[in-house]
Amino acid sequence: MAQKMIVFIIATGILAYYIYTPIPEEVDQKLKITMLNSLIRTWDHVGQLLEWLGWRHVMHSLRILTDMQNIPALSDENITVTDTIFSGVPVRLYVPTQQTNELKRGIIYIHGGGWCLGSPAMKSYDTVSRNTAKDLNAVIVSTSYRLAPEFHFPTQFDDVYTVVKYFLQDHILAEYSVDPERTGISGDSAGGNLAAAVTQQIAEDAEVRNKPKIQALIYPALQPIDFDTPSYQQNKNMPLLTKSLTVRFWSEYFANDPSLYHAMASNTHMALEFNYLFTFVNWSMYLPENVKQSYTYSEPMFGKAELLQKYPGLMDSRAAPLLVKDSKLKLLPKTYVMTCEYDVLRDDGIMYVMRLRNAGVSVTHYHVKDGLHGALSLNSWPFDLENTKIVEAHYINWLDKNL
């Protein structure tokens, strides 16, 4: 009997560990968030065990969870949905069936997933793209890109850039009845990173005549050189994106190298000779006082230069859009940035807002005070949240007014 009681206590403790997560009082529907976070944590831990045993990469295990959410391209009375290829890259295309005398707006959407997971076929992304196409009578190009750990930077950037350049050609826009002066680029999380990086590159690309009118960045990841911002400290164990998972995503973006992950996790992956880059992400300069709170900026710790010599992408603005001079930011179009209070990526977005405004760019900053990472995509049963409807409505309304 005593042995059974011990086993029961241990099992109960393990279950409580996976289920219990401290969630701020401001966040609604805690039960749904707790259950979803428990699922993600359990799957992540199982994946890490399988990786430790040498059976499969942890991202391959996590990918099972996201692939389970994929749905086919289904058209309805409002939208024709097709899976097709743009210049060698798979995309899911949403074309409104409503006929008008005006040309349509066009948006390229880039999904998140830490450059390792996800696709336009996920139900959450399909829902956002479908709703955006219907509400705006706009053509939505939801693009895929090759994923880590099979592929690393700059492959993901190159795939998205290829799609954007292809779509912005005159004859392609004309084929889909899209106004060349009313196009935009949007994305969330890692997709927000790619959206920001592509928009910067497009602005300077002489081959692209039709420049995007807007960019919309949803809780974007914008820099991999300082993982000690206030939001990383405050939200390191917050659902649904922990600091450790974020760092793992970043490290996998560049390489399958555990030494890189461990250096990034300890914030010692930068070398002293590249300390000038920290001026672009010095949060003590760019975060308002209410965001900095009681956190104190400390000088970065530096490691050896070997990692940066091996993985120069860490310093490449195509991977880290915050690492650019103001002269490049001045070229950018009207911008929308969404951040969430309880998100490790919050301060990346806020710093970009401040730097864009300092460069003279028109920016709308929508801060979700009770939001967690993934606020736009928690729209599918059984983990659909009421707050997601508000977040999506704000995003689509901004697009409607500015595109």
mmCIF file of C-alpha atoms in Angstrom:
data_model
loop_
_atom_site.group_PDB
_atom_site.id
_atom_site.type_symbol
_atom_site.label_atom_id
_atom_site.label_comp_id
_atom_site.label_asym_id
_atom_site.label_seq_id
_atom_site.Cartn_x
_atom_site.Cartn_y
_atom_site.Cartn_z
ATOM 1 C CA MET A 1 0.000 0.000 0.000
ATOM 2 C CA ALA A 2 2.828 2.370 0.900
ATOM 3 C CA GLN A 3 4.523 1.733 -2.453
ATOM 4 C CA LYS A 4 1.300 2.540 -4.319
ATOM 5 C CA MET A 5 0.936 5.748 -2.324
ATOM 6 C CA ILE A 6 4.509 6.768 -3.182
ATOM 7 C CA VAL A 7 3.905 6.057 -6.876
ATOM 8 C CA PHE A 8 0.658 8.051 -6.734
ATOM 9 C CA ILE A 9 2.375 11.024 -5.102
ATOM 10 C CA ILE A 10 5.200 10.987 -7.635
ATOM 11 C CA ALA A 11 2.775 10.680 -10.564
ATOM 12 C CA THR A 12 0.639 13.492 -9.164
ATOM 13 C CA GLY A 13 3.710 15.683 -8.756
ATOM 14 C CA ILE A 14 4.815 15.068 -12.343
ATOM 15 C CA LEU A 15 1.324 15.784 -13.647
ATOM 16 C CA ALA A 16 1.128 18.982 -11.623
ATOM 17 C CA TYR A 17 4.508 20.071 -12.991
ATOM 18 C CA TYR A 18 3.263 19.804 -16.564
ATOM 19 C CA ILE A 19 -0.174 21.256 -15.948
ATOM 20 C CA TYR A 20 0.586 24.101 -13.548
ATOM 21 C CA THR A 21 1.930 27.272 -15.068
ATOM 22 C CA PRO A 22 1.883 30.654 -13.322
ATOM 23 C CA ILE A 23 -0.203 32.893 -15.560
ATOM 24 C CA PRO A 24 -0.631 36.635 -14.872
ATOM 25 C CA GLU A 25 -3.995 37.729 -13.509
ATOM 26 C CA GLU A 26 -4.580 40.000 -16.516
ATOM 27 C CA VAL A 27 -4.664 37.033 -18.918
ATOM 28 C CA ASP A 28 -8.109 35.571 -19.601
ATOM 29 C CA GLN A 29 -9.121 31.952 -20.227
ATOM 30 C CA LYS A 30 -6.276 30.574 -18.144
ATOM 31 C CA LEU A 31 -7.527 26.993 -18.324
ATOM 32 C CA LYS A 32 -7.205 26.847 -22.113
ATOM 33 C CA ILE A 33 -3.765 28.428 -21.998
ATOM 34 C CA THR A 34 -2.653 26.052 -19.239
ATOM 35 C CA MET A 35 -3.782 22.987 -21.169
ATOM 36 C CA LEU A 36 -2.190 24.159 -24.418
ATOM 37 C CA ASN A 37 1.049 25.020 -22.647
ATOM 38 C CA SER A 38 1.064 21.628 -20.932
ATOM 39 C CA LEU A 39 0.721 19.940 -24.302
ATOM 40 C CA ILE A 40 3.581 21.960 -25.793
ATOM 41 C CA ARG A 41 5.846 21.391 -22.784
ATOM 42 C CA THR A 42 5.176 17.664 -22.715
ATOM 43 C CA TRP A 43 5.800 17.313 -26.430
ATOM 44 C CA ASP A 44 8.967 19.406 -26.133
ATOM 45 C CA HIS A 45 10.290 17.288 -23.259
ATOM 46 C CA VAL A 46 9.554 14.062 -25.092
ATOM 47 C CA GLY A 47 11.295 15.511 -28.158
ATOM 48 C CA GLN A 48 14.340 16.462 -26.089
ATOM 49 C CA LEU A 49 14.492 12.932 -24.649
ATOM 50 C CA LEU A 50 14.313 11.383 -28.121
ATOM 51 C CA GLU A 51 17.039 13.751 -29.282
ATOM 52 C CA TRP A 52 19.217 12.859 -26.274
ATOM 53 C CA LEU A 53 18.770 9.185 -27.156
ATOM 54 C CA GLY A 54 19.893 9.977 -30.694
ATOM 55 C CA TRP A 55 16.604 8.936 -32.270
ATOM 56 C CA ARG A 56 15.393 12.187 -33.829
ATOM 57 C CA HIS A 57 15.924 15.932 -33.760
ATOM 58 C CA VAL A 58 13.684 17.752 -31.270
ATOM 59 C CA MET A 59 12.304 19.981 -34.036
ATOM 60 C CA HIS A 60 11.142 16.930 -35.953
ATOM 61 C CA SER A 61 9.141 15.908 -32.894
ATOM 62 C CA LEU A 62 7.672 19.376 -32.456
ATOM 63 C CA ARG A 63 6.860 19.475 -36.155
ATOM 64 C CA ILE A 64 4.479 16.556 -35.678
ATOM 65 C CA LEU A 65 2.426 18.788 -33.397
ATOM 66 C CA THR A 66 2.178 21.599 -35.960
ATOM 67 C CA ASP A 67 1.676 19.289 -38.948
ATOM 68 C CA MET A 68 -1.344 17.762 -37.199
ATOM 69 C CA GLN A 69 -3.022 21.152 -37.597
ATOM 70 C CA ASN A 70 -2.660 21.265 -41.388
ATOM 71 C CA ILE A 71 -5.834 21.397 -43.455
ATOM 72 C CA PRO A 72 -6.379 21.204 -47.228
ATOM 73 C CA ALA A 73 -6.907 24.259 -49.428
ATOM 74 C CA LEU A 74 -10.697 24.593 -49.391
ATOM 75 C CA SER A 75 -12.531 27.285 -51.344
ATOM 76 C CA ASP A 76 -15.855 28.771 -50.283
ATOM 77 C CA GLU A 77 -18.387 31.202 -51.708
ATOM 78 C CA ASN A 78 -16.160 34.163 -50.845
ATOM 79 C CA ILE A 79 -12.599 32.952 -51.460
ATOM 80 C CA THR A 80 -10.899 30.695 -53.978
ATOM 81 C CA VAL A 81 -8.057 28.921 -52.173
ATOM 82 C CA THR A 82 -5.327 27.050 -54.035
ATOM 83 C CA ASP A 83 -1.928 25.578 -53.269
ATOM 84 C CA THR A 84 0.442 26.596 -56.014
ATOM 85 C CA ILE A 85 4.080 27.456 -56.740
ATOM 86 C CA PHE A 86 5.611 30.921 -57.056
ATOM 87 C CA SER A 87 9.075 30.766 -58.621
ATOM 88 C CA GLY A 88 9.785 27.356 -57.112
ATOM 89 C CA VAL A 89 8.388 28.095 -53.633
ATOM 90 C CA PRO A 90 5.045 26.607 -52.451
ATOM 91 C CA VAL A 91 2.407 29.160 -51.488
ATOM 92 C CA ARG A 92 -1.253 29.051 -50.511
ATOM 93 C CA LEU A 93 -3.173 31.623 -52.510
ATOM 94 C CA TYR A 94 -6.431 33.298 -51.408
ATOM 95 C CA VAL A 95 -8.306 35.129 -54.176
ATOM 96 C CA PRO A 96 -11.664 36.819 -53.384
ATOM 97 C CA THR A 97 -14.516 35.863 -55.701
ATOM 98 C CA GLN A 98 -16.220 39.260 -55.328
ATOM 99 C CA GLN A 99 -15.998 41.186 -58.589
ATOM 100 C CA THR A 100 -15.485 44.955 -58.450
ATOM 101 C CA ASN A 101 -14.328 47.660 -60.820
ATOM 102 C CA GLU A 102 -11.377 48.456 -58.573
ATOM 103 C CA LEU A 103 -8.113 46.589 -58.442
ATOM 104 C CA LYS A 104 -7.611 44.491 -55.326
ATOM 105 C CA ARG A 105 -5.085 44.900 -52.568
ATOM 106 C CA GLY A 106 -2.363 42.274 -52.185
ATOM 107 C CA ILE A 107 -0.597 40.970 -49.064
ATOM 108 C CA ILE A 108 2.227 38.467 -48.715
ATOM 109 C CA TYR A 109 1.869 36.688 -45.362
ATOM 110 C CA ILE A 110 4.776 34.817 -43.727
ATOM 111 C CA HIS A 111 4.003 32.230 -41.054
ATOM 112 C CA GLY A 112 5.855 31.830 -37.759
ATOM 113 C CA GLY A 113 7.281 28.767 -36.078
ATOM 114 C CA GLY A 114 10.852 29.677 -35.201
ATOM 115 C CA TRP A 115 12.093 29.024 -38.767
ATOM 116 C CA CYS A 116 11.693 25.329 -37.862
ATOM 117 C CA LEU A 117 7.941 24.669 -37.725
ATOM 118 C CA GLY A 118 4.654 25.587 -39.355
ATOM 119 C CA SER A 119 3.217 26.155 -42.801
ATOM 120 C CA PRO A 120 0.460 28.145 -44.514
ATOM 121 C CA ALA A 121 -1.671 24.991 -44.302
ATOM 122 C CA MET A 122 -2.011 25.201 -40.507
ATOM 123 C CA LYS A 123 -5.620 25.903 -39.611
ATOM 124 C CA SER A 124 -4.711 28.976 -37.565
ATOM 125 C CA TYR A 125 -2.865 30.594 -40.481
ATOM 126 C CA ASP A 126 -5.499 29.512 -42.958
ATOM 127 C CA THR A 127 -8.131 31.220 -40.806
ATOM 128 C CA VAL A 128 -6.210 34.511 -40.555
ATOM 129 C CA SER A 129 -5.476 34.595 -44.289
ATOM 130 C CA ARG A 130 -9.038 33.656 -45.210
ATOM 131 C CA ASN A 131 -10.529 36.330 -42.946
ATOM 132 C CA THR A 132 -8.102 38.975 -44.212
ATOM 133 C CA ALA A 133 -8.876 38.147 -47.840
ATOM 134 C CA LYS A 134 -12.626 38.248 -47.226
ATOM 135 C CA ASP A 135 -12.741 41.395 -45.093
ATOM 136 C CA LEU A 136 -10.406 43.413 -47.332
ATOM 137 C CA ASN A 137 -11.338 41.859 -50.670
ATOM 138 C CA ALA A 138 -7.586 41.332 -50.989
ATOM 139 C CA VAL A 139 -5.386 38.680 -52.577
ATOM 140 C CA ILE A 140 -3.330 36.924 -49.880
ATOM 141 C CA VAL A 141 -0.158 35.023 -50.732
ATOM 142 C CA SER A 142 0.642 32.867 -47.694
ATOM 143 C CA THR A 143 4.141 31.626 -48.372
ATOM 144 C CA SER A 144 6.045 28.554 -47.300
ATOM 145 C CA TYR A 145 9.806 28.407 -46.838
ATOM 146 C CA ARG A 146 12.245 25.612 -46.189
ATOM 147 C CA LEU A 147 12.688 24.859 -42.512
ATOM 148 C CA ALA A 148 15.496 24.162 -40.067
ATOM 149 C CA PRO A 149 17.113 21.870 -39.044
ATOM 150 C CA GLU A 150 17.313 20.669 -42.661
ATOM 151 C CA PHE A 151 17.951 24.194 -43.932
ATOM 152 C CA HIS A 152 19.557 27.206 -42.290
ATOM 153 C CA PHE A 153 19.891 30.941 -42.815
ATOM 154 C CA PRO A 154 19.760 32.450 -45.388
ATOM 155 C CA THR A 155 17.567 29.748 -47.024
ATOM 156 C CA GLN A 156 14.370 30.856 -45.273
ATOM 157 C CA PHE A 157 15.023 34.488 -46.143
ATOM 158 C CA ASP A 158 15.865 33.618 -49.755
ATOM 159 C CA ASP A 159 12.666 31.589 -50.211
ATOM 160 C CA VAL A 160 10.459 34.398 -48.932
ATOM 161 C CA TYR A 161 12.369 37.025 -50.883
ATOM 162 C CA THR A 162 11.891 34.978 -54.049
ATOM 163 C CA VAL A 163 8.127 34.875 -53.516
ATOM 164 C CA VAL A 164 7.892 38.606 -52.787
ATOM 165 C CA LYS A 165 9.891 39.601 -55.875
ATOM 166 C CA TYR A 166 7.856 37.220 -58.017
ATOM 167 C CA PHE A 167 4.516 38.532 -56.798
ATOM 168 C CA LEU A 168 5.477 42.204 -57.147
ATOM 169 C CA GLN A 169 6.140 41.897 -60.875
ATOM 170 C CA ASP A 170 3.742 43.893 -63.043
ATOM 171 C CA HIS A 171 2.423 40.928 -65.002
ATOM 172 C CA ILE A 172 1.821 38.810 -61.880
ATOM 173 C CA LEU A 173 -0.029 41.603 -60.107
ATOM 174 C CA ALA A 174 -2.088 42.142 -63.248
ATOM 175 C CA GLU A 175 -2.884 38.424 -63.444
ATOM 176 C CA TYR A 176 -4.523 38.602 -60.018
ATOM 177 C CA SER A 177 -5.992 42.104 -60.518
ATOM 178 C CA VAL A 178 -3.856 43.581 -57.723
ATOM 179 C CA ASP A 179 -3.101 47.300 -57.567
ATOM 180 C CA PRO A 180 0.724 47.720 -57.719
ATOM 181 C CA GLU A 181 0.452 50.664 -55.333
ATOM 182 C CA ARG A 182 -1.501 48.717 -52.695
ATOM 183 C CA THR A 183 0.641 45.766 -51.678
ATOM 184 C CA GLY A 184 2.059 44.837 -48.287
ATOM 185 C CA ILE A 185 4.181 42.322 -46.416
ATOM 186 C CA SER A 186 3.091 40.792 -43.133
ATOM 187 C CA GLY A 187 4.167 38.023 -40.785
ATOM 188 C CA ASP A 188 4.168 36.820 -37.201
ATOM 189 C CA SER A 189 7.008 35.771 -34.885
ATOM 190 C CA ALA A 190 9.744 34.245 -37.098
ATOM 191 C CA GLY A 191 7.534 35.301 -40.002
ATOM 192 C CA GLY A 192 7.607 38.838 -38.608
ATOM 193 C CA ASN A 193 11.381 38.605 -38.637
ATOM 194 C CA LEU A 194 11.340 37.553 -42.283
ATOM 195 C CA ALA A 195 8.782 40.230 -43.159
ATOM 196 C CA ALA A 196 10.944 42.959 -41.604
ATOM 197 C CA ALA A 197 14.133 41.672 -43.239
ATOM 198 C CA VAL A 198 12.550 41.269 -46.675
ATOM 199 C CA THR A 199 10.972 44.730 -46.514
ATOM 200 C CA GLN A 200 14.372 46.253 -45.726
ATOM 201 C CA GLN A 201 15.971 44.428 -48.649
ATOM 202 C CA ILE A 202 13.165 45.216 -51.096
ATOM 203 C CA ALA A 203 13.458 48.927 -50.298
ATOM 204 C CA GLU A 204 16.993 48.928 -51.732
ATOM 205 C CA ASP A 205 16.426 46.475 -54.588
ATOM 206 C CA ALA A 206 16.610 48.382 -57.874
ATOM 207 C CA GLU A 207 15.045 45.417 -59.695
ATOM 208 C CA VAL A 208 11.786 45.794 -57.760
ATOM 209 C CA ARG A 209 9.739 48.640 -59.200
ATOM 210 C CA ASN A 210 6.575 48.044 -57.168
ATOM 211 C CA LYS A 211 7.540 48.649 -53.560
ATOM 212 C CA PRO A 212 5.266 47.506 -50.697
ATOM 213 C CA LYS A 213 3.086 50.256 -49.289
ATOM 214 C CA ILE A 214 3.028 48.803 -45.766
ATOM 215 C CA GLN A 215 4.605 46.205 -43.534
ATOM 216 C CA ALA A 216 2.832 44.546 -40.594
ATOM 217 C CA LEU A 217 4.980 42.809 -37.991
ATOM 218 C CA ILE A 218 3.218 40.612 -35.443
ATOM 219 C CA TYR A 219 5.323 40.020 -32.283
ATOM 220 C CA PRO A 220 8.458 39.755 -34.443
ATOM 221 C CA ALA A 221 11.820 38.260 -33.438
ATOM 222 C CA LEU A 222 14.301 40.913 -34.545
ATOM 223 C CA GLN A 223 17.699 40.281 -32.969
ATOM 224 C CA PRO A 224 19.767 37.296 -31.759
ATOM 225 C CA ILE A 225 22.559 39.105 -29.918
ATOM 226 C CA ASP A 226 20.982 40.054 -26.561
ATOM 227 C CA PHE A 227 18.768 37.533 -24.791
ATOM 228 C CA ASP A 228 18.739 39.541 -21.569
ATOM 229 C CA THR A 229 16.247 42.300 -22.377
ATOM 230 C CA PRO A 230 13.595 42.992 -19.718
ATOM 231 C CA SER A 231 11.027 40.926 -21.619
ATOM 232 C CA TYR A 232 13.386 37.952 -21.814
ATOM 233 C CA GLN A 233 13.966 38.264 -18.063
ATOM 234 C CA GLN A 234 10.334 38.872 -17.151
ATOM 235 C CA ASN A 235 8.795 36.238 -19.423
ATOM 236 C CA LYS A 236 11.463 33.546 -19.581
ATOM 237 C CA ASN A 237 9.057 30.842 -18.353
ATOM 238 C CA MET A 238 5.845 32.306 -19.731
ATOM 239 C CA PRO A 239 3.481 30.300 -21.930
ATOM 240 C CA LEU A 240 3.569 29.715 -24.866
ATOM 241 C CA LEU A 241 7.123 30.633 -25.799
ATOM 242 C CA THR A 242 9.866 30.288 -23.202
ATOM 243 C CA LYS A 243 13.277 31.880 -23.409
ATOM 244 C CA SER A 244 14.978 28.495 -23.786
ATOM 245 C CA LEU A 245 12.766 27.505 -26.715
ATOM 246 C CA THR A 246 13.270 30.897 -28.356
ATOM 247 C CA VAL A 247 17.038 30.573 -28.061
ATOM 248 C CA ARG A 248 16.848 27.058 -29.475
ATOM 249 C CA PHE A 249 14.861 28.339 -32.465
ATOM 250 C CA TRP A 250 17.432 31.063 -33.056
ATOM 251 C CA SER A 251 20.368 28.657 -32.817
ATOM 252 C CA GLU A 252 18.730 26.176 -35.195
ATOM 253 C CA TYR A 253 18.150 28.997 -37.661
ATOM 254 C CA PHE A 254 21.924 29.230 -38.020
ATOM 255 C CA ALA A 255 23.229 25.714 -37.385
ATOM 256 C CA ASN A 256 22.815 22.279 -35.806
ATOM 257 C CA ASP A 257 25.487 23.126 -33.284
ATOM 258 C CA PRO A 258 24.910 22.581 -29.533
ATOM 259 C CA SER A 259 27.844 24.850 -28.715
ATOM 260 C CA LEU A 260 26.074 27.722 -30.434
ATOM 261 C CA TYR A 261 22.892 27.062 -28.459
ATOM 262 C CA HIS A 262 24.735 26.945 -25.123
ATOM 263 C CA ALA A 263 26.641 30.143 -25.910
ATOM 264 C CA MET A 264 23.422 31.917 -26.899
ATOM 265 C CA ALA A 265 21.616 30.611 -23.810
ATOM 266 C CA SER A 266 24.315 32.126 -21.580
ATOM 267 C CA ASN A 267 24.377 35.326 -23.680
ATOM 268 C CA THR A 268 28.109 34.891 -24.402
ATOM 269 C CA HIS A 269 27.970 34.243 -28.138
ATOM 270 C CA MET A 270 29.161 37.690 -29.255
ATOM 271 C CA ALA A 271 32.811 38.709 -29.518
ATOM 272 C CA LEU A 272 34.303 41.932 -28.160
ATOM 273 C CA GLU A 273 35.358 43.169 -31.600
ATOM 274 C CA PHE A 274 31.689 43.294 -32.633
ATOM 275 C CA ASN A 275 30.464 45.197 -29.574
ATOM 276 C CA TYR A 276 29.389 48.114 -31.789
ATOM 277 C CA LEU A 277 26.346 46.050 -32.789
ATOM 278 C CA PHE A 278 24.916 46.441 -29.290
ATOM 279 C CA THR A 279 24.283 50.116 -29.996
ATOM 280 C CA PHE A 280 21.437 48.980 -32.247
ATOM 281 C CA VAL A 281 19.794 46.884 -29.519
ATOM 282 C CA ASN A 282 20.709 48.802 -26.371
ATOM 283 C CA TRP A 283 17.333 48.566 -24.649
ATOM 284 C CA SER A 284 18.288 51.172 -22.058
ATOM 285 C CA MET A 285 18.147 53.699 -24.918
ATOM 286 C CA TYR A 286 15.056 52.477 -26.742
ATOM 287 C CA LEU A 287 12.615 51.178 -24.128
ATOM 288 C CA PRO A 288 10.313 53.574 -22.245
ATOM 289 C CA GLU A 289 10.581 53.684 -18.458
ATOM 290 C CA ASN A 290 7.359 51.735 -17.868
ATOM 291 C CA VAL A 291 8.826 48.855 -19.890
ATOM 292 C CA LYS A 292 12.298 48.959 -18.343
ATOM 293 C CA GLN A 293 10.705 48.915 -14.868
ATOM 294 C CA SER A 294 13.347 47.916 -12.299
ATOM 295 C CA TYR A 295 15.568 46.072 -14.770
ATOM 296 C CA THR A 296 19.088 47.435 -15.111
ATOM 297 C CA TYR A 297 21.045 47.318 -18.342
ATOM 298 C CA SER A 298 24.399 45.620 -17.953
ATOM 299 C CA GLU A 299 27.266 45.586 -20.369
ATOM 300 C CA PRO A 300 27.203 42.518 -22.637
ATOM 301 C CA MET A 301 29.371 39.532 -21.844
ATOM 302 C CA PHE A 302 31.662 38.502 -24.666
ATOM 303 C CA GLY A 303 32.896 35.139 -25.816
ATOM 304 C CA LYS A 304 35.376 34.042 -28.407
ATOM 305 C CA ALA A 305 35.204 35.171 -32.016
ATOM 306 C CA GLU A 306 35.162 31.632 -33.404
ATOM 307 C CA LEU A 307 31.381 31.314 -33.318
ATOM 308 C CA LEU A 308 30.836 34.556 -35.228
ATOM 309 C CA GLN A 309 33.476 33.575 -37.761
ATOM 310 C CA LYS A 310 31.709 30.248 -38.181
ATOM 311 C CA TYR A 311 28.183 31.707 -38.216
ATOM 312 C CA PRO A 312 28.375 35.279 -39.572
ATOM 313 C CA GLY A 313 24.606 35.256 -40.057
ATOM 314 C CA LEU A 314 24.305 36.295 -36.411
ATOM 315 C CA MET A 315 25.399 39.764 -37.484
ATOM 316 C CA ASP A 316 23.527 39.834 -40.798
ATOM 317 C CA SER A 317 20.571 42.226 -40.959
ATOM 318 C CA ARG A 318 18.740 39.707 -43.151
ATOM 319 C CA ALA A 319 18.561 37.602 -39.976
ATOM 320 C CA ALA A 320 18.505 40.470 -37.473
ATOM 321 C CA PRO A 321 16.561 43.467 -38.842
ATOM 322 C CA LEU A 322 17.387 45.583 -35.780
ATOM 323 C CA LEU A 323 21.072 45.574 -36.750
ATOM 324 C CA VAL A 324 20.767 48.266 -39.412
ATOM 325 C CA LYS A 325 21.611 51.949 -39.459
ATOM 326 C CA ASP A 326 18.907 54.597 -39.377
ATOM 327 C CA SER A 327 19.689 55.522 -42.977
ATOM 328 C CA LYS A 328 18.292 52.152 -44.047
ATOM 329 C CA LEU A 329 15.269 52.407 -41.776
ATOM 330 C CA LYS A 330 14.337 55.738 -43.387
ATOM 331 C CA LEU A 331 13.514 53.887 -46.614
ATOM 332 C CA LEU A 332 10.803 51.727 -45.026
ATOM 333 C CA PRO A 333 7.051 52.065 -45.603
ATOM 334 C CA LYS A 334 4.283 52.725 -43.110
ATOM 335 C CA THR A 335 4.553 50.078 -40.407
ATOM 336 C CA TYR A 336 2.331 48.199 -37.964
ATOM 337 C CA VAL A 337 3.952 46.446 -35.014
ATOM 338 C CA MET A 338 2.027 44.256 -32.579
ATOM 339 C CA THR A 339 3.641 43.319 -29.268
ATOM 340 C CA CYS A 340 2.337 41.317 -26.311
ATOM 341 C CA GLU A 341 3.107 42.104 -22.688
ATOM 342 C CA TYR A 342 3.847 38.521 -21.644
ATOM 343 C CA ASP A 343 6.126 37.607 -24.521
ATOM 344 C CA VAL A 344 9.917 37.252 -24.539
ATOM 345 C CA LEU A 345 9.930 39.032 -27.925
ATOM 346 C CA ARG A 346 8.068 42.087 -26.639
ATOM 347 C CA ASP A 347 11.119 44.338 -26.358
ATOM 348 C CA ASP A 348 12.424 43.440 -29.824
ATOM 349 C CA GLY A 349 9.227 44.905 -31.241
ATOM 350 C CA ILE A 350 9.238 47.970 -28.987
ATOM 351 C CA MET A 351 12.863 48.778 -29.825
ATOM 352 C CA TYR A 352 12.048 48.542 -33.528
ATOM 353 C CA VAL A 353 9.078 50.879 -33.056
ATOM 354 C CA MET A 354 11.291 53.455 -31.363
ATOM 355 C CA ARG A 355 14.056 53.194 -33.930
ATOM 356 C CA LEU A 356 11.618 53.435 -36.848
ATOM 357 C CA ARG A 357 9.968 56.502 -35.346
ATOM 358 C CA ASN A 358 13.374 58.100 -34.741
ATOM 359 C CA ALA A 359 14.113 57.489 -38.427
ATOM 360 C CA GLY A 360 10.897 59.270 -39.459
ATOM 361 C CA VAL A 361 8.813 56.207 -40.377
ATOM 362 C CA SER A 362 5.083 56.288 -39.635
ATOM 363 C CA VAL A 363 4.459 53.493 -37.117
ATOM 364 C CA THR A 364 1.344 52.175 -35.399
ATOM 365 C CA HIS A 365 2.257 50.248 -32.261
ATOM 366 C CA TYR A 366 -0.488 47.981 -30.946
ATOM 367 C CA HIS A 367 0.454 46.576 -27.551
ATOM 368 C CA VAL A 368 -1.719 43.742 -26.239
ATOM 369 C CA LYS A 369 -1.532 44.383 -22.496
ATOM 370 C CA ASP A 370 -2.964 40.986 -21.545
ATOM 371 C CA GLY A 371 -1.460 39.100 -24.490
ATOM 372 C CA LEU A 372 0.838 36.109 -24.798
ATOM 373 C CA HIS A 373 2.979 35.115 -27.758
ATOM 374 C CA GLY A 374 0.746 33.691 -30.476
ATOM 375 C CA ALA A 375 -2.169 36.007 -29.691
ATOM 376 C CA LEU A 376 -3.181 36.276 -33.369
ATOM 377 C CA SER A 377 -3.185 32.538 -34.063
ATOM 378 C CA LEU A 378 -5.029 31.095 -31.076
ATOM 379 C CA ASN A 379 -8.191 30.862 -33.129
ATOM 380 C CA SER A 380 -8.827 27.114 -33.445
ATOM 381 C CA TRP A 381 -10.867 24.864 -31.165
ATOM 382 C CA PRO A 382 -10.234 23.760 -28.457
ATOM 383 C CA PHE A 383 -7.621 26.469 -27.770
ATOM 384 C CA ASP A 384 -9.417 29.410 -29.359
ATOM 385 C CA LEU A 385 -9.386 32.565 -27.241
ATOM 386 C CA GLU A 386 -11.848 35.449 -27.200
ATOM 387 C CA ASN A 387 -8.962 37.924 -27.112
ATOM 388 C CA THR A 388 -7.719 36.568 -30.445
ATOM 389 C CA LYS A 389 -10.827 37.941 -32.164
ATOM 390 C CA ILE A 390 -10.026 41.422 -30.824
ATOM 391 C CA VAL A 391 -6.388 41.152 -31.897
ATOM 392 C CA GLU A 392 -7.306 39.967 -35.397
ATOM 393 C CA ALA A 393 -9.917 42.717 -35.793
ATOM 394 C CA HIS A 394 -7.346 45.387 -34.872
ATOM 395 C CA TYR A 395 -4.820 43.984 -37.334
ATOM 396 C CA ILE A 396 -7.295 43.739 -40.219
ATOM 397 C CA ASN A 397 -8.761 47.170 -39.463
ATOM 398 C CA TRP A 398 -5.291 48.728 -39.649
ATOM 399 C CA LEU A 399 -4.667 47.027 -42.983
ATOM 400 C CA ASP A 400 -7.997 48.291 -44.261
ATOM 401 C CA LYS A 401 -7.201 51.899 -43.333
ATOM 402 C CA ASN A 402 -3.600 51.938 -44.493
ATOM 403 C CA LEU A 403 -3.368 49.686 -47.527
#
